[in-house]
CSV table of C-alpha atoms in Angstrom, one decimal:
chain,number,residue,atom,x,y,z
A,1054,MET,CA,147.3,92.8,57.4
A,1055,SER,CA,145.1,91.4,60.2
A,1056,THR,CA,142.6,93.6,62.0
A,1057,SER,CA,141.4,93.0,65.6
A,1058,PRO,CA,137.6,92.6,66.0
A,1059,ALA,CA,135.7,95.7,66.9
A,1060,PRO,CA,134.9,95.8,70.7
A,1061,ILE,CA,131.4,95.2,71.8
A,1062,ARG,CA,129.7,98.2,73.3
A,1063,GLU,CA,128.9,97.7,77.0
A,1064,THR,CA,125.2,98.1,76.7
A,1065,ASN,CA,125.1,95.6,73.7
A,1066,GLY,CA,127.2,93.2,75.7
A,1067,ILE,CA,124.9,93.3,78.7
A,1068,TRP,CA,121.8,92.6,76.6
A,1069,LEU,CA,123.6,89.8,74.6
A,1070,VAL,CA,124.5,88.1,77.9
A,1071,ALA,CA,121.0,88.7,79.3
A,1072,GLU,CA,119.4,87.3,76.1
A,1073,ARG,CA,121.7,84.2,76.3
A,1074,GLU,CA,120.6,83.6,79.9
A,1075,ILE,CA,116.9,84.0,79.1
A,1076,THR,CA,116.9,81.8,75.9
A,1077,SER,CA,118.9,79.0,77.6
A,1078,LYS,CA,116.3,78.8,80.3
A,1079,LEU,CA,113.3,79.0,78.0
A,1080,ARG,CA,114.8,76.1,76.0
A,1081,SER,CA,115.2,74.0,79.2
A,1082,LYS,CA,112.4,71.5,79.5
A,1083,ALA,CA,113.0,71.1,83.2
A,1084,PHE,CA,112.6,74.9,83.8
A,1085,MET,CA,109.4,75.1,81.7
A,1086,ILE,CA,107.9,72.0,83.4
A,1087,SER,CA,108.8,73.2,86.9
A,1088,THR,CA,107.3,76.6,86.2
A,1089,GLY,CA,104.1,75.1,84.9
A,1090,ILE,CA,103.8,72.9,87.9
A,1091,LEU,CA,104.4,75.9,90.2
A,1092,LEU,CA,101.6,77.8,88.5
A,1093,LEU,CA,99.2,74.9,88.6
A,1094,ILE,CA,99.9,74.3,92.3
A,1095,ALA,CA,99.2,78.1,93.0
A,1096,LEU,CA,96.0,78.0,91.1
A,1097,ALA,CA,94.9,74.7,92.7
A,1098,GLY,CA,95.6,76.1,96.2
A,1099,ILE,CA,93.5,79.2,95.5
A,1100,LEU,CA,90.6,77.3,94.0
A,1101,ILE,CA,90.6,74.7,96.8
A,1102,GLY,CA,90.8,77.5,99.4
A,1103,GLY,CA,87.9,79.4,97.8
A,1104,PHE,CA,85.7,76.4,97.5
A,1105,VAL,CA,86.4,75.2,101.0
A,1106,SER,CA,85.5,78.7,102.3
A,1107,LYS,CA,82.1,78.3,100.7
A,1108,ASN,CA,81.5,75.1,102.6
A,1109,PRO,CA,82.8,75.9,106.1
A,1110,GLU,CA,83.0,73.6,109.1
A,1111,ALA,CA,80.4,73.9,111.9
A,1112,THR,CA,81.0,77.1,113.9
A,1113,LYS,CA,81.9,76.2,117.5
A,1114,ILE,CA,79.7,78.2,119.9
A,1115,ALA,CA,79.7,78.3,123.7
A,1116,VAL,CA,76.2,78.7,125.3
A,1117,THR,CA,74.7,78.7,128.8
A,1118,SER,CA,71.5,76.8,129.7
A,1119,GLU,CA,69.6,80.1,129.2
A,1120,THR,CA,70.8,80.7,125.6
A,1121,ALA,CA,71.2,77.2,124.3
A,1122,ALA,CA,67.7,77.1,122.7
A,1123,VAL,CA,68.5,80.3,120.7
A,1124,VAL,CA,71.8,79.0,119.2
A,1125,GLU,CA,70.7,75.4,118.6
A,1126,ALA,CA,68.2,76.7,116.1
A,1127,LEU,CA,71.0,78.1,113.9
A,1128,PRO,CA,72.4,76.1,111.0
A,1129,ASN,CA,75.9,74.6,110.9
A,1130,VAL,CA,76.8,75.2,114.6
A,1131,ALA,CA,78.5,73.0,117.2
A,1132,VAL,CA,77.3,73.9,120.7
A,1133,THR,CA,79.3,73.6,123.9
A,1134,GLU,CA,77.4,74.4,127.1
A,1135,VAL,CA,79.2,76.3,129.8
A,1136,ALA,CA,78.2,77.4,133.3
A,1137,ASP,CA,78.9,81.1,133.1
A,1138,ARG,CA,80.7,83.9,131.3
A,1139,ASP,CA,84.0,83.2,132.9
A,1140,GLU,CA,84.0,79.6,131.5
A,1141,ALA,CA,83.0,81.0,128.1
A,1142,GLU,CA,85.8,83.5,128.0
A,1143,SER,CA,88.3,80.7,129.0
A,1144,LEU,CA,87.1,78.6,126.0
A,1145,LEU,CA,87.4,81.7,123.8
A,1146,ARG,CA,91.0,82.5,124.9
A,1147,SER,CA,92.1,78.9,124.4
A,1148,GLU,CA,90.3,79.0,120.9
A,1149,ASP,CA,88.2,76.0,121.7
A,1150,VAL,CA,85.2,78.0,120.5
A,1151,GLU,CA,84.8,80.9,118.1
A,1152,ALA,CA,82.1,82.8,120.0
A,1153,ALA,CA,79.9,82.6,123.0
A,1154,VAL,CA,76.2,83.5,123.5
A,1155,ILE,CA,75.6,84.4,127.1
A,1156,PRO,CA,72.7,86.0,129.1
A,1157,HIS,CA,72.6,89.8,129.0
A,1158,ASP,CA,70.4,92.4,130.6
A,1159,GLY,CA,69.6,94.1,127.3
A,1160,THR,CA,66.4,93.9,125.2
A,1161,LEU,CA,67.2,90.5,123.6
A,1162,GLY,CA,68.3,88.9,126.9
A,1163,TYR,CA,71.6,87.7,125.5
A,1164,SER,CA,74.8,88.9,123.8
A,1165,VAL,CA,77.6,87.6,121.7
A,1166,ILE,CA,81.3,87.7,122.9
A,1167,ALA,CA,84.3,86.7,120.7
A,1168,LEU,CA,88.0,86.8,121.0
A,1169,ARG,CA,89.0,88.7,117.9
A,1170,ASP,CA,86.1,88.7,115.4
A,1171,ALA,CA,82.5,87.6,115.9
A,1172,PRO,CA,81.3,85.0,113.3
A,1173,SER,CA,79.0,86.9,110.9
A,1174,SER,CA,76.9,83.7,110.4
A,1175,ILE,CA,76.0,83.7,114.1
A,1176,VAL,CA,75.4,87.4,114.4
A,1177,MET,CA,73.3,87.6,111.3
A,1178,GLY,CA,71.5,84.3,112.0
A,1179,LEU,CA,70.0,85.4,115.3
A,1180,ALA,CA,66.5,86.8,115.2
A,1181,GLU,CA,67.7,90.3,116.0
A,1182,THR,CA,71.2,91.7,116.0
A,1183,PRO,CA,72.5,91.3,119.5
A,1184,GLU,CA,75.1,93.4,121.3
A,1185,VAL,CA,78.6,92.3,120.2
A,1186,GLU,CA,81.6,92.6,122.4
A,1187,ILE,CA,85.1,91.9,121.0
A,1188,LEU,CA,87.8,91.0,123.6
A,1189,GLU,CA,90.8,91.4,121.3
A,1190,PRO,CA,89.9,93.1,118.0
A,1191,ALA,CA,91.8,91.8,114.9
A,1192,THR,CA,92.4,93.6,111.7
A,1193,THR,CA,92.2,90.5,109.5
A,1194,ASN,CA,90.9,86.9,109.6
A,1195,PRO,CA,93.7,84.9,111.4
A,1196,LEU,CA,93.4,82.0,108.9
A,1197,LEU,CA,93.5,84.2,105.9
A,1198,ARG,CA,96.4,86.1,107.4
A,1199,TYR,CA,98.3,82.8,107.8
A,1200,PHE,CA,97.7,81.7,104.2
A,1201,ILE,CA,98.7,85.1,102.8
A,1202,ALA,CA,101.9,85.0,104.8
A,1203,LEU,CA,102.5,81.4,103.5
A,1204,GLY,CA,101.9,82.6,99.9
A,1205,PHE,CA,104.3,85.5,100.1
A,1206,GLY,CA,106.9,83.4,101.9
A,1207,ILE,CA,106.8,80.5,99.4
A,1208,VAL,CA,106.9,82.7,96.3
A,1209,PHE,CA,109.9,84.6,97.6
A,1210,LEU,CA,111.7,81.5,98.7
A,1211,MET,CA,111.0,79.5,95.5
A,1212,ALA,CA,111.9,82.4,93.1
A,1213,ALA,CA,114.9,83.7,94.9
A,1214,SER,CA,116.5,80.2,95.6
A,1215,THR,CA,115.7,78.9,92.1
A,1216,PHE,CA,117.1,81.7,90.1
A,1217,GLY,CA,119.9,82.5,92.6
A,1218,GLY,CA,121.0,78.8,92.3
A,1219,THR,CA,120.7,79.1,88.5
A,1220,ILE,CA,123.1,82.1,88.4
A,1221,ALA,CA,125.6,80.3,90.7
A,1222,GLN,CA,125.6,77.1,88.6
A,1223,SER,CA,126.0,79.1,85.4
A,1224,VAL,CA,129.0,81.0,86.7
A,1225,VAL,CA,130.8,77.9,87.9
A,1226,GLU,CA,129.9,76.0,84.7
A,1227,GLU,CA,131.5,78.7,82.6
A,1228,LYS,CA,134.6,78.6,84.8
A,1229,GLN,CA,134.8,74.8,84.8
A,1230,THR,CA,134.6,74.7,81.0
A,1231,ARG,CA,136.9,77.7,80.5
A,1232,VAL,CA,134.1,79.4,78.5
A,1233,VAL,CA,134.5,82.4,80.7
A,1234,GLU,CA,138.0,83.1,79.3
A,1235,LEU,CA,136.5,83.5,75.9
A,1236,LEU,CA,133.7,85.7,77.2
A,1237,ILE,CA,136.1,87.9,79.2
A,1238,SER,CA,138.2,88.4,76.1
A,1239,ALA,CA,135.2,90.0,74.4
A,1240,ILE,CA,133.5,91.8,77.2
A,1241,PRO,CA,134.4,93.1,80.7
A,1242,ALA,CA,133.6,91.0,83.7
A,1243,ARG,CA,131.2,93.7,85.0
A,1244,THR,CA,129.3,93.5,81.7
A,1245,LEU,CA,129.1,89.7,82.0
A,1246,LEU,CA,127.8,90.0,85.6
A,1247,ALA,CA,125.2,92.7,84.7
A,1248,GLY,CA,123.9,90.6,81.8
A,1249,LYS,CA,123.5,87.5,84.1
A,1250,VAL,CA,121.7,89.5,86.8
A,1251,ILE,CA,119.4,91.3,84.3
A,1252,GLY,CA,118.6,88.1,82.4
A,1253,ASN,CA,117.7,86.1,85.5
A,1254,THR,CA,115.8,89.1,87.0
A,1255,VAL,CA,113.6,89.2,83.9
A,1256,LEU,CA,112.8,85.5,84.2
A,1257,ALA,CA,112.1,85.8,88.0
A,1258,MET,CA,109.8,88.8,87.6
A,1259,ALA,CA,108.0,87.1,84.7
A,1260,GLN,CA,107.3,84.2,87.1
A,1261,ILE,CA,106.2,86.6,89.8
A,1262,LEU,CA,103.8,88.4,87.4
A,1263,ALA,CA,102.4,85.0,86.2
A,1264,LEU,CA,101.7,83.9,89.7
A,1265,ALA,CA,100.0,87.3,90.4
A,1266,ALA,CA,97.8,86.8,87.3
A,1267,ILE,CA,97.0,83.2,88.4
A,1268,ALA,CA,96.1,84.4,91.9
A,1269,THR,CA,93.8,87.1,90.5
A,1270,VAL,CA,92.0,84.7,88.2
A,1271,GLY,CA,91.6,82.1,91.0
A,1272,LEU,CA,90.2,84.7,93.4
A,1273,ILE,CA,87.7,86.0,90.8
A,1274,VAL,CA,86.6,82.5,89.9
A,1275,THR,CA,86.0,81.6,93.5
A,1276,GLY,CA,84.2,84.8,94.2
A,1277,GLN,CA,86.8,86.1,96.7
A,1278,THR,CA,86.6,89.7,95.4
A,1279,GLU,CA,87.0,91.2,98.9
A,1280,VAL,CA,90.3,89.3,99.4
A,1281,LEU,CA,91.4,90.4,96.0
A,1282,ALA,CA,90.6,94.1,96.8
A,1283,THR,CA,92.7,94.0,100.0
A,1284,LEU,CA,95.6,92.1,98.3
A,1285,GLY,CA,95.9,94.6,95.3
A,1286,SER,CA,98.3,97.1,96.9
A,1287,PRO,CA,100.4,94.5,98.9
A,1288,ILE,CA,101.0,92.4,95.7
A,1289,ILE,CA,102.2,95.5,93.8
A,1290,TRP,CA,104.6,96.4,96.6
A,1291,PHE,CA,105.7,92.7,96.8
A,1292,ALA,CA,106.6,92.9,93.1
A,1293,VAL,CA,108.5,96.1,93.6
A,1294,PHE,CA,110.4,94.9,96.6
A,1295,PHE,CA,111.1,91.6,95.1
A,1296,LEU,CA,112.6,93.2,92.0
A,1297,PHE,CA,115.3,95.1,93.9
A,1298,GLY,CA,115.7,92.4,96.5
A,1299,PHE,CA,116.4,89.8,93.8
A,1300,ILE,CA,118.9,92.0,92.0
A,1301,LEU,CA,120.7,92.3,95.4
A,1302,LEU,CA,120.7,88.5,95.9
A,1303,ALA,CA,121.6,87.7,92.2
A,1304,ALA,CA,124.7,89.9,92.4
A,1305,LEU,CA,125.8,88.2,95.6
A,1306,PHE,CA,125.0,84.7,94.3
A,1307,ALA,CA,127.1,85.3,91.2
A,1308,ALA,CA,130.0,86.7,93.3
A,1309,ALA,CA,129.9,83.8,95.7
A,1310,ALA,CA,129.9,81.3,92.9
A,1311,SER,CA,132.8,83.0,91.2
A,1312,MET,CA,135.0,82.1,94.1
A,1313,VAL,CA,134.9,78.3,93.3
A,1314,SER,CA,135.8,76.3,90.2
A,1315,ARG,CA,133.7,73.1,90.7
A,1316,GLN,CA,130.0,72.5,90.9
A,1317,GLU,CA,130.4,70.4,94.0
A,1318,ASP,CA,132.0,73.4,95.8
A,1319,ILE,CA,129.1,75.9,95.2
A,1320,GLY,CA,127.5,75.2,98.5
A,1321,ALA,CA,130.6,76.3,100.4
A,1322,THR,CA,130.2,79.9,99.3
A,1323,THR,CA,126.4,80.2,98.7
A,1324,THR,CA,125.1,78.5,101.9
A,1325,PRO,CA,125.0,81.8,103.8
A,1326,LEU,CA,122.9,83.4,101.0
A,1327,THR,CA,120.6,80.4,100.9
A,1328,LEU,CA,120.0,80.8,104.6
A,1329,LEU,CA,119.2,84.5,104.1
A,1330,VAL,CA,116.6,83.5,101.5
A,1331,MET,CA,115.1,80.9,103.8
A,1332,ALA,CA,114.9,83.2,106.8
A,1333,PRO,CA,112.0,85.4,105.7
A,1334,TYR,CA,109.9,82.3,104.8
A,1335,PHE,CA,110.2,80.8,108.3
A,1336,LEU,CA,109.9,84.1,110.1
A,1337,VAL,CA,106.7,85.2,108.3
A,1338,ILE,CA,105.1,81.7,108.9
A,1339,PHE,CA,105.8,81.7,112.6
A,1340,PHE,CA,105.5,85.4,113.4
A,1341,ASN,CA,102.8,86.6,110.9
A,1342,ASP,CA,100.7,87.8,113.9
A,1343,ASN,CA,103.6,89.4,115.7
A,1344,PRO,CA,103.7,93.2,114.9
A,1345,LEU,CA,107.3,93.6,116.4
A,1346,VAL,CA,108.8,90.9,114.3
A,1347,LEU,CA,107.0,91.9,111.1
A,1348,GLY,CA,108.1,95.5,111.7
A,1349,ILE,CA,111.7,94.5,111.9
A,1350,MET,CA,111.4,92.3,108.9
A,1351,SER,CA,109.9,95.1,106.8
A,1352,TYR,CA,113.1,97.2,107.2
A,1353,VAL,CA,115.7,94.5,106.8
A,1354,PRO,CA,116.7,94.4,103.1
A,1355,PHE,CA,116.7,90.6,102.8
A,1356,SER,CA,113.2,90.2,104.4
A,1357,ALA,CA,111.5,93.4,103.4
A,1358,PRO,CA,110.0,91.9,100.2
A,1359,VAL,CA,107.9,89.6,102.5
A,1360,GLY,CA,107.6,91.6,105.7
A,1361,MET,CA,106.4,95.0,104.3
A,1362,PRO,CA,103.6,93.5,102.0
A,1363,MET,CA,102.3,91.5,105.0
A,1364,ARG,CA,102.2,94.7,107.1
A,1365,LEU,CA,100.4,96.5,104.3
A,1366,PHE,CA,97.9,93.6,104.0
A,1367,VAL,CA,97.0,93.7,107.7
A,1368,GLY,CA,96.9,97.5,107.9
A,1369,GLU,CA,99.8,97.8,110.3
A,1370,ALA,CA,102.1,100.0,108.1
A,1371,GLN,CA,101.8,103.8,107.6
A,1372,TRP,CA,101.7,105.1,104.1
A,1373,TRP,CA,105.4,106.3,104.3
A,1374,GLU,CA,106.9,103.1,105.7
A,1375,PRO,CA,107.1,101.1,102.4
A,1376,ILE,CA,108.8,104.2,100.8
A,1377,VAL,CA,111.5,104.4,103.6
A,1378,SER,CA,112.0,100.6,103.5
A,1379,LEU,CA,112.4,100.7,99.7
A,1380,LEU,CA,115.0,103.4,100.0
A,1381,ILE,CA,116.9,101.3,102.5
A,1382,LEU,CA,116.7,98.3,100.1
A,1383,LEU,CA,117.9,100.4,97.2
A,1384,GLY,CA,120.9,101.6,99.1
A,1385,THR,CA,121.8,98.1,100.2
A,1386,CYS,CA,121.3,96.9,96.6
A,1387,VAL,CA,123.8,99.5,95.3
A,1388,ALA,CA,126.3,98.5,98.0
A,1389,ALA,CA,125.8,94.7,97.3
A,1390,ILE,CA,126.3,95.2,93.5
A,1391,ALA,CA,129.5,97.1,94.1
A,1392,ILE,CA,130.9,94.5,96.4
A,1393,GLY,CA,129.6,91.6,94.3
A,1394,ALA,CA,131.2,93.1,91.2
A,1395,LYS,CA,134.6,93.5,92.8
A,1396,ILE,CA,134.5,89.9,94.1
A,1397,TYR,CA,133.3,88.6,90.7
A,1398,GLU,CA,136.0,90.5,88.8
A,1399,ASN,CA,138.8,89.4,91.1
A,1400,SER,CA,137.8,85.7,91.3
A,1401,LEU,CA,136.4,84.9,87.9
A,1402,LEU,CA,139.6,83.8,86.2
A,1403,ARG,CA,141.2,82.2,89.3
A,1404,MET,CA,141.0,78.4,88.9
A,1405,GLY,CA,141.8,75.6,91.3
A,1406,SER,CA,141.1,76.0,95.0
A,1407,ARG,CA,138.5,78.2,96.5
A,1408,VAL,CA,139.3,81.9,96.6
A,1409,LYS,CA,139.1,83.3,100.1
A,1410,LEU,CA,136.8,86.3,100.6
A,1411,LYS,CA,139.7,88.6,101.7
A,1412,GLU,CA,141.6,87.8,98.6
A,1413,ALA,CA,138.6,88.3,96.4
A,1414,LEU,CA,138.0,91.8,97.9
A,1415,ARG,CA,141.7,92.8,97.7
A,1416,GLY,CA,142.2,91.6,94.1
């Protein structure tokens, strides 16, 4: 008398699939080498940036004939002589100079004007602290702001696209080799999907935490403790937003991949998701100094993992905003998982031509 095998409990099935996803990646030399290279590039970038900041280029200063002698005595300055204040302000607004020292009726006889932030080396280097006038106050150093935006953007793009692509390839490979039929006979499709999402999320978060550790070490080694202090909270929020943002994307990548049966057809269904992953990277690079664009990005689920941490770093977000944004992301995540699971279940065992979205949703 034959007996059928005992069914696998759902939770056990999820962790078995997740463990399979993790171990297969950790055994991949290509994955380990690419991760190592990414970590080395991140560390090198931080170290080089820190060392360069300790050996800055000459500060460009505009002066008049009356103040030239005062500024020329300072170290590491490049002097541009102007006729009056109007010409100095013109150079400041075009960012040809970083500050201007012009005649003033005060005690010293001169004052410093700057566009967003007065160079501390100039202010401190003068015999006495002059009157400082800021034309357009800035919350952070523009160059630092750009590099932080670049960092958040690259990390999100690399991690989301790498592991999203991995999930898509895994799903199609299992369909193409018919392995999925064996898997589905043992566990439900939703359990298989959950295991894949959890396994790749664990790997993606491990990579994010490793990058955060590398960044911390690099900033400490280069003596950039002030930058580290301001980055603490944004990095934590980035990790939290990335966790749920990646779960959202992972479910959609798996669902999109389940609609095709050949590796060469993956792009047909995953291209829209790839564009969604790329959008936050380009937006934060080009609009990191635009409060309106960053504000919109911080509430759109697909870009919130980049937009909200940037706003927190520059001090443009209120304390309650990341909480509201996270709730929006969680709601979207739940909806995406439900839709993704339906598409995945209805498309997984359908071979041959690509499954249309309407058919996948109908079942």
